[in-house]
Tab-separated table of C-alpha atoms in Angstrom:
chain	number	residue	atom	x	y	z
A	1	UNK	CA	-64.272	67.974	-19.962
A	2	UNK	CA	-67.366	67.282	-18.038
A	3	UNK	CA	-67.410	66.028	-14.380
A	4	UNK	CA	-69.972	63.225	-14.074
A	5	UNK	CA	-72.217	63.026	-11.218
A	6	UNK	CA	-74.314	60.221	-9.980
A	7	UNK	CA	-76.836	60.533	-7.141
A	8	UNK	CA	-79.456	57.811	-6.124
A	9	UNK	CA	-82.348	59.802	-5.369
A	10	UNK	CA	-84.299	63.248	-6.662
A	11	UNK	CA	-84.336	64.830	-3.550
A	12	UNK	CA	-80.274	64.219	-3.132
A	13	UNK	CA	-80.366	66.016	-6.548
A	14	UNK	CA	-82.258	69.102	-5.872
A	15	UNK	CA	-79.475	71.071	-3.746
A	16	UNK	CA	-77.034	70.455	-6.285
A	17	UNK	CA	-79.175	71.173	-9.149
A	18	UNK	CA	-79.462	74.838	-7.922
A	19	UNK	CA	-75.885	74.963	-6.565
A	20	UNK	CA	-74.270	74.450	-9.998
A	21	UNK	CA	-76.912	75.845	-12.099
A	22	UNK	CA	-78.021	72.317	-13.677
A	23	UNK	CA	-81.230	71.709	-16.082
A	24	UNK	CA	-83.290	68.991	-16.972
A	25	UNK	CA	-82.232	67.249	-20.410
A	26	UNK	CA	-85.754	67.038	-22.190
A	27	UNK	CA	-84.165	64.321	-24.282
A	28	UNK	CA	-83.053	61.935	-21.745
A	29	UNK	CA	-86.207	59.766	-21.010
A	30	UNK	CA	-84.606	56.434	-19.601
A	31	UNK	CA	-82.752	58.454	-16.562
A	32	UNK	CA	-83.410	61.890	-15.232
A	33	UNK	CA	-80.260	63.511	-16.342
A	34	UNK	CA	-79.334	67.394	-15.898
A	35	UNK	CA	-76.539	69.578	-17.090
A	36	UNK	CA	-74.960	72.671	-16.695
A	37	UNK	CA	-71.434	74.292	-17.637
A	38	UNK	CA	-68.796	71.470	-17.202
A	39	UNK	CA	-71.193	68.802	-15.067
A	40	UNK	CA	-73.620	66.623	-15.956
A	41	UNK	CA	-75.715	64.885	-13.382
A	42	UNK	CA	-77.962	61.649	-13.363
A	43	UNK	CA	-80.640	60.174	-10.926
A	44	UNK	CA	-80.160	56.597	-10.998
A	45	UNK	CA	-82.316	55.238	-8.547
A	46	UNK	CA	-81.563	53.029	-5.209
A	47	UNK	CA	-79.101	50.019	-5.623
A	48	UNK	CA	-75.995	49.264	-7.051
A	49	UNK	CA	-77.652	47.859	-10.379
A	50	UNK	CA	-79.692	51.121	-10.822
A	51	UNK	CA	-76.436	52.960	-10.254
A	52	UNK	CA	-74.436	50.980	-13.063
A	53	UNK	CA	-77.200	51.543	-15.094
A	54	UNK	CA	-77.350	55.163	-14.970
A	55	UNK	CA	-73.739	55.557	-15.189
A	56	UNK	CA	-73.858	53.907	-18.517
A	57	UNK	CA	-76.496	55.838	-19.651
A	58	UNK	CA	-75.034	59.199	-18.246
A	59	UNK	CA	-71.595	58.328	-20.241
A	60	UNK	CA	-73.661	57.506	-23.340
A	61	UNK	CA	-75.510	60.883	-23.265
A	62	UNK	CA	-72.392	62.804	-23.031
A	63	UNK	CA	-69.802	61.124	-24.826
A	64	UNK	CA	-67.685	60.702	-21.981
A	65	UNK	CA	-63.959	60.479	-22.102
A	66	UNK	CA	-61.324	58.836	-19.946
A	67	UNK	CA	-59.928	62.520	-18.720
A	68	UNK	CA	-63.797	63.270	-17.564
A	69	UNK	CA	-64.003	62.602	-13.584
A	70	UNK	CA	-66.727	60.851	-12.232
A	71	UNK	CA	-68.288	61.614	-8.337
A	72	UNK	CA	-71.100	59.402	-6.643
A	73	UNK	CA	-72.728	61.688	-3.929
A	74	UNK	CA	-75.228	60.901	-1.537
A	75	UNK	CA	-76.518	60.026	2.167
A	76	UNK	CA	-75.092	57.151	4.095
A	77	UNK	CA	-75.409	55.757	7.818
A	78	UNK	CA	-72.259	55.757	9.593
A	79	UNK	CA	-71.211	53.818	12.503
A	80	UNK	CA	-69.401	56.623	14.232
A	81	UNK	CA	-69.211	59.762	12.204
A	82	UNK	CA	-71.503	62.731	13.715
A	83	UNK	CA	-74.536	63.546	11.186
A	84	UNK	CA	-73.661	66.251	8.533
A	85	UNK	CA	-70.353	64.935	8.478
A	86	UNK	CA	-68.904	64.916	4.689
A	87	UNK	CA	-66.478	62.395	3.834
A	88	UNK	CA	-64.703	60.815	0.840
A	89	UNK	CA	-64.844	57.092	0.280
A	90	UNK	CA	-61.208	55.594	0.638
A	91	UNK	CA	-62.574	52.096	-0.092
A	92	UNK	CA	-65.729	50.820	-1.552
A	93	UNK	CA	-66.708	47.412	-0.727
A	94	UNK	CA	-69.821	45.479	-2.033
A	95	UNK	CA	-71.126	43.720	0.829
A	96	UNK	CA	-72.955	40.840	-1.261
A	97	UNK	CA	-69.441	39.851	-3.236
A	98	UNK	CA	-66.691	41.688	-0.694
A	99	UNK	CA	-65.025	42.978	-3.767
A	100	UNK	CA	-63.197	46.298	-2.998
A	101	UNK	CA	-62.121	49.431	-4.755
A	102	UNK	CA	-59.738	52.281	-3.287
A	103	UNK	CA	-60.332	55.328	-4.775
A	104	UNK	CA	-56.914	57.089	-5.036
A	105	UNK	CA	-56.861	60.260	-2.442
A	106	UNK	CA	-53.647	61.968	-3.525
A	107	UNK	CA	-55.512	64.793	-4.990
A	108	UNK	CA	-57.661	65.296	-2.089
A	109	UNK	CA	-56.035	64.399	1.209
A	110	UNK	CA	-56.909	67.185	3.449
A	111	UNK	CA	-60.818	65.446	3.192
A	112	UNK	CA	-62.003	63.581	5.814
A	113	UNK	CA	-62.425	59.876	4.662
A	114	UNK	CA	-64.368	56.925	5.144
A	115	UNK	CA	-65.037	53.091	4.380
A	116	UNK	CA	-68.185	52.865	2.351
A	117	UNK	CA	-70.022	49.637	1.958
A	118	UNK	CA	-72.785	48.836	-0.285
A	119	UNK	CA	-75.540	46.860	1.092
A	120	UNK	CA	-79.144	45.483	-0.304
A	121	UNK	CA	-80.998	46.884	2.505
A	122	UNK	CA	-80.917	49.428	5.014
A	123	UNK	CA	-78.084	48.806	7.506
A	124	UNK	CA	-79.245	48.195	11.408
A	125	UNK	CA	-76.093	46.420	12.891
A	126	UNK	CA	-73.305	49.124	12.134
A	127	UNK	CA	-70.728	46.089	12.367
A	128	UNK	CA	-67.896	48.094	10.766
A	129	UNK	CA	-66.832	51.727	11.275
A	130	UNK	CA	-67.871	52.562	8.027
A	131	UNK	CA	-70.768	54.492	5.764
A	132	UNK	CA	-73.229	52.306	4.935
A	133	UNK	CA	-75.355	53.062	1.334
A	134	UNK	CA	-76.679	51.409	-1.560
A	135	UNK	CA	-74.769	52.697	-4.987
A	136	UNK	CA	-71.180	52.953	-4.484
A	137	UNK	CA	-69.742	49.818	-5.666
A	138	UNK	CA	-72.260	49.692	-8.723
A	139	UNK	CA	-71.122	53.243	-9.359
A	140	UNK	CA	-67.416	52.685	-9.154
A	141	UNK	CA	-67.076	49.462	-11.139
A	142	UNK	CA	-69.163	50.942	-13.972
A	143	UNK	CA	-67.719	54.705	-14.173
A	144	UNK	CA	-64.170	53.073	-14.401
A	145	UNK	CA	-65.246	51.778	-17.607
A	146	UNK	CA	-65.401	55.323	-18.838
A	147	UNK	CA	-63.031	57.288	-16.601
A	148	UNK	CA	-59.713	56.832	-15.630
A	149	UNK	CA	-59.486	55.014	-11.911
A	150	UNK	CA	-57.884	57.859	-10.113
A	151	UNK	CA	-60.823	60.427	-11.166
A	152	UNK	CA	-63.599	58.411	-9.908
A	153	UNK	CA	-64.665	59.035	-6.623
A	154	UNK	CA	-67.407	58.726	-3.862
A	155	UNK	CA	-68.629	61.339	-1.705
A	156	UNK	CA	-70.988	60.891	1.317
A	157	UNK	CA	-72.821	62.908	3.940
A	158	UNK	CA	-73.509	60.800	7.354
A	159	UNK	CA	-77.239	61.121	7.754
A	160	UNK	CA	-78.209	58.395	10.175
A	161	UNK	CA	-76.462	55.664	12.283
A	162	UNK	CA	-76.811	53.190	15.456
A	163	UNK	CA	-79.526	54.461	17.486
A	164	UNK	CA	-80.837	57.049	14.883
A	165	UNK	CA	-84.343	56.324	13.386
A	166	UNK	CA	-83.207	56.017	9.930
A	167	UNK	CA	-87.231	56.180	8.447
A	168	UNK	CA	-87.103	59.646	9.951
A	169	UNK	CA	-85.405	60.638	7.079
A	170	UNK	CA	-88.004	62.447	4.930
A	171	UNK	CA	-87.100	64.641	1.677
A	172	UNK	CA	-86.690	67.736	3.552
A	173	UNK	CA	-84.095	66.238	5.864
A	174	UNK	CA	-82.210	64.646	2.855
A	175	UNK	CA	-82.233	67.995	1.044
A	176	UNK	CA	-80.705	69.681	4.358
A	177	UNK	CA	-77.961	67.011	4.529
A	178	UNK	CA	-77.172	67.022	1.200
A	179	UNK	CA	-76.627	70.919	1.068
A	180	UNK	CA	-73.526	70.100	3.471
A	181	UNK	CA	-71.959	68.282	0.343
A	182	UNK	CA	-72.085	71.474	-1.620
A	183	UNK	CA	-68.787	73.295	-0.505
A	184	UNK	CA	-66.693	69.796	-0.418
A	185	UNK	CA	-68.002	68.726	-4.034
A	186	UNK	CA	-67.112	71.904	-5.330
A	187	UNK	CA	-63.403	71.641	-3.866
A	188	UNK	CA	-63.514	68.148	-5.288
A	189	UNK	CA	-64.582	68.850	-8.660
A	190	UNK	CA	-61.904	71.795	-9.225
A	191	UNK	CA	-59.282	69.078	-8.013
A	192	UNK	CA	-60.585	66.147	-10.152
A	193	UNK	CA	-60.942	68.771	-13.070
A	194	UNK	CA	-57.290	69.860	-12.865
A	195	UNK	CA	-55.763	66.057	-12.312
A	196	UNK	CA	-53.472	65.061	-14.838
A	197	UNK	CA	-54.881	61.619	-16.182
A	198	UNK	CA	-52.273	59.501	-16.630
A	199	UNK	CA	-49.091	61.222	-15.266
A	200	UNK	CA	-46.510	59.499	-13.377
A	201	UNK	CA	-47.337	58.367	-10.464
A	202	UNK	CA	-45.684	59.450	-7.036
A	203	UNK	CA	-42.881	56.715	-6.113
A	204	UNK	CA	-44.881	56.249	-2.403
A	205	UNK	CA	-48.079	55.562	-3.453
A	206	UNK	CA	-48.039	52.076	-2.725
A	207	UNK	CA	-46.712	52.902	0.619
A	208	UNK	CA	-49.231	55.318	1.628
A	209	UNK	CA	-52.054	52.825	0.776
A	210	UNK	CA	-50.689	50.437	3.405
A	211	UNK	CA	-49.446	53.476	5.936
A	212	UNK	CA	-51.693	51.965	8.728
A	213	UNK	CA	-49.074	49.074	9.157
A	214	UNK	CA	-46.279	51.278	9.825
A	215	UNK	CA	-43.341	49.504	8.029
A	216	UNK	CA	-40.154	49.668	9.118
A	217	UNK	CA	-37.224	51.566	7.102
A	218	UNK	CA	-36.276	48.757	5.428
A	219	UNK	CA	-39.909	47.688	4.616
A	220	UNK	CA	-40.652	50.972	3.057
A	221	UNK	CA	-37.567	50.797	0.910
A	222	UNK	CA	-38.868	47.337	-0.342
A	223	UNK	CA	-42.352	48.986	-0.889
A	224	UNK	CA	-40.524	51.290	-2.964
A	225	UNK	CA	-38.748	48.666	-5.042
A	226	UNK	CA	-41.980	47.042	-5.665
A	227	UNK	CA	-43.628	50.056	-7.205
A	228	UNK	CA	-40.853	50.776	-9.388
A	229	UNK	CA	-40.937	47.390	-10.659
A	230	UNK	CA	-44.906	47.307	-10.703
A	231	UNK	CA	-44.973	50.543	-12.930
A	232	UNK	CA	-42.196	49.036	-15.511
A	233	UNK	CA	-44.392	46.132	-15.965
A	234	UNK	CA	-47.946	47.791	-16.380
A	235	UNK	CA	-49.218	50.446	-18.449
A	236	UNK	CA	-49.225	53.852	-16.448
A	237	UNK	CA	-52.654	54.191	-17.001
A	238	UNK	CA	-53.405	50.805	-15.458
A	239	UNK	CA	-51.350	51.055	-12.551
A	240	UNK	CA	-54.027	52.248	-9.715
A	241	UNK	CA	-56.500	49.440	-10.830
A	242	UNK	CA	-53.705	46.994	-10.973
A	243	UNK	CA	-52.630	48.153	-7.364
A	244	UNK	CA	-56.265	47.898	-6.043
A	245	UNK	CA	-56.629	44.529	-7.481
A	246	UNK	CA	-53.923	43.458	-5.399
A	247	UNK	CA	-54.595	45.172	-1.987
A	248	UNK	CA	-58.430	43.910	-2.350
A	249	UNK	CA	-56.827	40.373	-1.969
A	250	UNK	CA	-54.447	41.214	1.220
A	251	UNK	CA	-56.624	40.186	4.256
A	252	UNK	CA	-56.878	42.703	6.945
A	253	UNK	CA	-55.016	40.180	9.306
A	254	UNK	CA	-52.129	40.053	7.448
A	255	UNK	CA	-48.638	40.568	8.988
A	256	UNK	CA	-46.304	43.184	7.323
A	257	UNK	CA	-44.281	40.232	6.270
A	258	UNK	CA	-47.225	38.407	4.534
A	259	UNK	CA	-48.168	41.407	2.713
A	260	UNK	CA	-44.841	41.903	0.983
A	261	UNK	CA	-44.550	38.469	0.478
A	262	UNK	CA	-48.040	38.653	-1.418
A	263	UNK	CA	-47.447	41.558	-3.109
A	264	UNK	CA	-43.911	40.324	-4.398
A	265	UNK	CA	-45.370	37.194	-5.824
A	266	UNK	CA	-48.300	39.505	-7.430
A	267	UNK	CA	-45.792	41.735	-9.054
A	268	UNK	CA	-43.631	38.770	-10.177
A	269	UNK	CA	-46.477	37.217	-11.651
A	270	UNK	CA	-47.246	40.272	-13.957
A	271	UNK	CA	-46.963	39.745	-17.854
A	272	UNK	CA	-44.528	42.366	-19.474
A	273	UNK	CA	-46.964	44.748	-21.197
A	274	UNK	CA	-45.420	46.512	-24.429
A	275	UNK	CA	-45.488	50.177	-24.291
A	276	UNK	CA	-45.004	50.099	-20.530
A	277	UNK	CA	-42.454	52.610	-18.870
A	278	UNK	CA	-39.315	51.206	-18.485
A	279	UNK	CA	-37.462	54.549	-17.231
A	280	UNK	CA	-35.823	54.302	-13.898
A	281	UNK	CA	-34.295	51.391	-11.889
A	282	UNK	CA	-36.560	48.123	-11.742
């Protein structure tokens, strides 16, 4: 098993190379690739397109399998987090398209988390309480072509924010900030390396993704029933991606009743997949 790490800039990579004992792969010419025991890292360049290209290149170099974890690590401006705070992305959004992804947190619930918004240029407004950067959306969508959704994660360190001068972030400061990610990244890598990919998922996963809505006891039972039906209709390895596709269509302003109705319609429209689990009540 190889954990695949993607960073945008060489200065972001520098402290990680030292911490994990990674060495340059001289045969990798399209993108800088570094490898060590159980870890491979690519420097993709800035932007969602560059990140996607680097991920694809690294997967080809290593022969990545579905069981291999992927982590995007880097700096990000944040609306509220103190500079130096390290957090996982519980939502990754492409600002250009509005497309959202929801990296599962069941393995690493103890870590701080934040929404991550990928933008095309340096963020100055910080309209939402989120991390703003330029790679995560391209990384997540491409990494999920090679690795299972539950082991594709985004880890960001707050580097600037409202009132901060982003253009004062020189290489030395970025290296200093990225050093803060090393121990959280070690913990994350260990969790992902031991993740049972494709194992049966918790029966309350759907409820946990919607925990901020504070559903009633009756509504929580409806969610549990929906998840059982859902998992009976789709292949186990596709459940998380299917769930996220559904959640991405739910507007933030939707009521609890509307959410339940939309999810019910989504599940009712799912085709039956041969080989999907039929264990348990549906």
